[in-house]
């Protein structure tokens, strides 16, 4: 039987939430991933060292695994002092910037993306060599939000040439193109944006479980993302943006955005890279690129996949919490060797 | 208090379904409309005189009103004989053509939109002066489906210059433009496509009750539709495409397409035209244009609206059937005088 080994899988964009939901989803990542970059958009967001260390502790406890490392991020604010950032630097891998109100729990994000208003914090980050992760969307028409954000990426990238900037969960060919224009621009891409377009959400029946922000775009966008991922574009990393929302908030009359992929990501990525005869690039996409870009050495953690059918569970549960994964109830052609 | 009277409101694109659902929704149209063009996409579709007359009878019974006239349509097939169409002509207002599989209950629609394969039926219709209503979408990317259909409209319109062709539920600026290019092209537009874009479905939370086919498009498309409607473009008619789906099929993990607007259409249209200072055009848009285009005289039916708050019910029920209307639970500024 065909097998493939993924070494030190890294999820460079992950939502673990808190409390019961954290306890449900954290082990589903720590089972197969060696580390993950943890998003700070809790309620309230993670903006202090105390909150950060407390959250890290709760994550570790929920994981019950020593071979998983949560890489913490701080919620971007304009007015962090240099001293504060210097003090917290060793505890974090990056700051995450949200334009206010653009996605789940981002209400306290920045209200202006004008470089001058961001400058105080960005200058400190640049000096301290702390990377900046950005949710890059305007509040324009839903299909244009990422494209409209490109000039803002360009403005920050050129104003702070020593700052590493990661365009999070890119969804368009425009963003792929921008990677090659600025040396200090990088990106993550999700599993679902490699697989779906708006057609999958709304072309047939409406599929709330495929509703995400940024919204899945056009076929030519998916092609550009897929090509970059399959060829292990050196500036592109895997970041699942796996976002657990309770089942009842996905199947209702005003559904939350987010696709839950953590427990199936490795299987689906292996299937995708195998189908395209690019398995040799998967470890770069899912681990080596991120280690080089963020400049850290991941712990050893080998996960062996076998080409054997895996039926995705209908849901994952913990007490009252129920989360429905992507491909719920469907058959995948690769599974994790237990 | 400000009032406005709508005379002989016509809904030139309506789904009434059958059985319990018919009994629920038919009275919600017949209460305020003088007539409606009834879509034939039942299961099985309406393709015989017997089925047509039986359905018409059930509709009349469900309405319990003498001042409402169902205008029946026949489901388009390539192989209707001239004699059959001649015989049924007085019972119908039009034939409705669906590309196979393009929307609810369209599985037995035409598999090719090639003019030559449609010719036999279209020639008879042209001779007999029977209008053709078309659901004009390709099976391409969901945002492009109507635009991609434009060459097909052009091809039919130029091949059959004596055939009246109605582009149903148009959603794009391209379709509005096409109206002025061919004398024999007309269109209906829904209430919801005058009000929403893809942003309303998926720009914030996902709103299954705003999910429709064709999908709501871009802001510039809505603007073009709204401008044509408000100015009572002489080739544009109101057709609600009000489509009742049971509540449980709208709030689930694979939701049906369709917005239910019948019971609120007059109030919302009056609000919309009033807000834009175009009330003087509303009777043309909602009645006179259709009478001229389809060449019939509607029965007198005056509906008086008053500028007084109306809270839209959360749902409409009949036995086990529950349908959620657009603007459920929300406040409108015009109501129907009881």
GROMACS .gro file of C-alpha atoms in nm, chain B residues 20 30 50 63 74 76 79 92 101 115 126 143 147 149 167 207 211 220 227 235 280 292-293 311 314 322:
model
   26
  358UNK     CA    1  -5.039   2.182   0.084
  368UNK     CA    2  -5.449   3.629  -0.485
  388UNK     CA    3  -5.491   1.772  -1.891
  401UNK     CA    4  -5.718   3.101  -0.402
  412UNK     CA    5  -4.654   2.506  -2.044
  414UNK     CA    6  -4.110   2.386  -2.298
  417UNK     CA    7  -4.112   1.819  -2.979
  430UNK     CA    8  -5.185   2.943  -2.187
  439UNK     CA    9  -3.094   2.098  -1.437
  453UNK     CA   10  -3.138   2.706  -3.200
  464UNK     CA   11  -4.385   3.203  -3.359
  481UNK     CA   12  -2.156   3.481  -1.120
  485UNK     CA   13  -2.389   3.692  -1.887
  487UNK     CA   14  -2.638   3.318  -2.178
  505UNK     CA   15  -3.573   3.695  -2.030
  545UNK     CA   16  -2.837   3.440   0.483
  549UNK     CA   17  -3.024   3.252  -0.155
  558UNK     CA   18  -2.351   4.781  -1.055
  565UNK     CA   19  -3.287   5.222  -1.271
  573UNK     CA   20  -3.994   4.620  -2.191
  618UNK     CA   21  -4.587   5.755  -1.070
  630UNK     CA   22  -4.915   4.565  -2.332
  631UNK     CA   23  -4.636   4.310  -2.383
  649UNK     CA   24  -4.430   4.419   1.063
  652UNK     CA   25  -4.191   3.555   1.092
  660UNK     CA   26  -4.397   2.670   0.705
   0.00000   0.00000   0.00000
